[in-house]
Amino acid sequence: MGLDAIRAALPEYARDIRLNLDSTIGTSALSPVQAWGTALACAVAARNPVVLREIAAEALGHLGPEGVEAAKGAAAIMAMNNIYYRATHLIGDDQYASMPARLRMQITARPGVDKGDFKLWCLAVSAINGCGICIETHEKRLRATGCTPEQIHEALRISAVVHAAAVTLDAEAALT
């Protein structure tokens, strides 16, 4: 199951996505916790039931229950933050940027896993959700704590492939 089930479900026209699942998640330069946490958070954000179910099943062995909850928490908090911060940024009026969000974000202070890993997962989810200001902010904070550009690059690659698998399987489900 896991990645094998996703690969098997992908149609031939998505062969590149099938191959990229291995080269991003399967053989990532990230630690297993970083790679599988990124994959799971992105699977939640991508919203496809097959992708989510299969990645969650395989991620559990790499993350444990606490890591699974943290990855889901990263996707949940970014679902809120990406909408709010993207909107206030896109309005283009600095007045909104100076207003406090007054949104609870306690998980960011105590995610239950390494904070750097959690921020990496948040960055990857922000890429799926298209929030430029969140991507910029997380990238700067990650770099300031020692995360390398290569690690950030790997997380973004995982984000792209998980999202592509979800989109493809959603399209196939809608067409059948």
XYZ file of C-alpha atoms in Angstrom:
176
model
C 0.000 0.000 0.000
C 1.117 3.601 0.493
C 3.081 5.016 -2.427
C 2.658 1.738 -4.326
C -1.128 2.140 -4.245
C -0.915 5.735 -5.462
C 1.445 4.757 -8.266
C -0.896 1.933 -9.287
C -3.884 4.292 -9.348
C -2.195 6.896 -11.554
C -3.024 6.630 -15.280
C -0.333 6.239 -17.921
C -0.431 9.930 -18.888
C 0.770 10.672 -15.335
C 3.790 8.364 -15.601
C 6.088 11.254 -14.689
C 4.180 11.795 -11.454
C 4.434 8.075 -10.692
C 8.223 8.187 -11.170
C 8.559 11.427 -9.220
C 6.872 9.911 -6.164
C 9.944 7.711 -5.773
C 12.513 10.394 -6.495
C 10.958 12.870 -4.063
C 9.457 10.989 -1.113
C 10.987 7.559 -1.621
C 14.610 8.665 -1.931
C 14.529 12.145 -0.460
C 17.638 13.838 0.868
C 15.478 14.949 3.793
C 15.327 12.855 6.938
C 12.455 10.330 6.883
C 10.555 12.451 9.420
C 10.973 15.582 7.322
C 10.050 13.843 4.058
C 7.041 11.905 5.341
C 5.791 14.825 7.447
C 5.978 17.022 4.363
C 4.200 14.387 2.271
C 1.431 13.915 4.824
C 0.844 17.636 5.430
C 0.715 18.153 1.656
C -1.652 15.205 1.202
C -4.046 16.819 3.690
C -3.769 20.132 1.834
C -4.248 18.469 -1.560
C -7.539 16.933 -0.357
C -7.621 13.739 -2.420
C -8.901 10.806 -0.325
C -6.717 8.160 -2.008
C -3.529 10.201 -1.760
C -4.282 11.168 1.838
C -5.224 7.671 2.994
C -2.220 5.987 1.370
C 0.368 8.551 2.438
C -1.049 8.613 5.978
C -0.800 4.837 6.234
C 2.852 4.802 5.167
C 3.781 7.979 7.068
C 2.713 6.515 10.409
C 5.685 4.152 10.385
C 8.090 7.049 9.870
C 6.432 9.668 12.065
C 4.637 7.833 14.849
C 1.277 9.062 16.137
C 2.647 12.397 17.408
C 4.262 13.183 14.072
C 1.109 12.288 12.175
C -0.917 14.654 14.350
C 1.678 17.406 13.892
C 1.696 17.009 10.093
C -2.096 17.182 10.019
C -1.869 20.183 12.338
C 0.541 21.935 9.959
C -1.969 21.513 7.129
C -4.846 22.678 9.324
C -3.145 25.819 10.600
C -1.924 26.719 7.111
C -5.447 26.253 5.715
C -6.411 29.171 7.949
C -3.221 31.237 7.828
C -2.711 30.982 4.063
C -6.176 32.417 3.406
C -5.836 35.226 5.931
C -2.263 36.287 5.133
C -2.631 35.891 1.371
C -5.756 38.064 1.419
C -4.265 40.804 3.585
C -1.157 40.800 1.399
C -3.096 40.887 -1.885
C -5.260 43.791 -0.768
C -2.081 45.839 -0.965
C -2.944 48.244 1.841
C -0.320 48.328 4.622
C -3.080 49.123 7.107
C -4.143 45.452 7.045
C -0.598 44.249 7.643
C -0.429 46.341 10.814
C -3.644 44.849 12.231
C -3.240 41.862 14.553
C -4.626 38.657 13.055
C -6.220 37.656 16.392
C -6.351 34.052 15.172
C -5.289 31.289 17.546
C -2.101 29.574 16.386
C -0.895 27.756 19.488
C 0.208 24.679 17.556
C 3.036 26.709 16.030
C 4.548 27.190 19.494
C 4.086 23.559 20.595
C 3.671 21.363 17.512
C 4.674 18.103 19.226
C 7.642 17.627 16.862
C 10.813 19.527 16.074
C 9.770 23.118 15.309
C 12.030 23.269 12.258
C 10.376 20.181 10.787
C 6.942 21.653 11.507
C 7.889 24.923 9.767
C 9.191 22.979 6.782
C 5.813 21.218 6.531
C 4.036 24.586 6.797
C 6.170 25.971 3.963
C 5.288 23.013 1.727
C 1.567 23.376 2.470
C 1.791 27.109 1.774
C 3.164 26.273 -1.680
C 0.080 24.144 -2.398
C -2.217 26.851 -1.066
C -0.439 29.543 -3.072
C 0.344 31.951 -0.252
C 3.424 33.877 -1.317
C 3.794 35.843 1.896
C 3.690 32.646 3.986
C 6.204 30.946 1.684
C 8.574 33.918 2.012
C 8.167 34.137 5.777
C 8.661 30.421 6.418
C 11.645 30.246 4.064
C 13.395 33.127 5.853
C 12.700 31.637 9.283
C 13.858 28.205 8.205
C 17.085 29.606 6.725
C 17.706 31.607 9.910
C 17.571 28.392 11.944
C 20.017 26.525 9.718
C 17.754 24.832 7.200
C 19.554 24.638 3.880
C 18.217 25.709 0.491
C 18.530 22.062 -0.559
C 16.194 20.946 2.248
C 13.660 23.618 1.341
C 13.960 22.620 -2.304
C 13.282 18.970 -1.406
C 10.163 19.909 0.576
C 8.862 21.951 -2.360
C 9.496 19.049 -4.745
C 7.489 16.736 -2.475
C 4.731 19.333 -2.309
C 4.559 19.576 -6.093
C 4.421 15.818 -6.662
C 1.872 15.075 -3.928
C -0.335 17.844 -5.287
C 0.032 16.568 -8.861
C -0.947 13.044 -7.803
C -4.005 14.404 -6.004
C -5.091 16.550 -8.958
C -4.649 13.650 -11.368
C -6.655 11.218 -9.244
C -9.386 13.836 -8.713
C -9.600 14.352 -12.479
C -9.806 10.623 -13.150
C -12.534 10.195 -10.513
C -14.542 13.036 -12.050
C -14.234 11.593 -15.548
C -15.395 8.089 -14.638
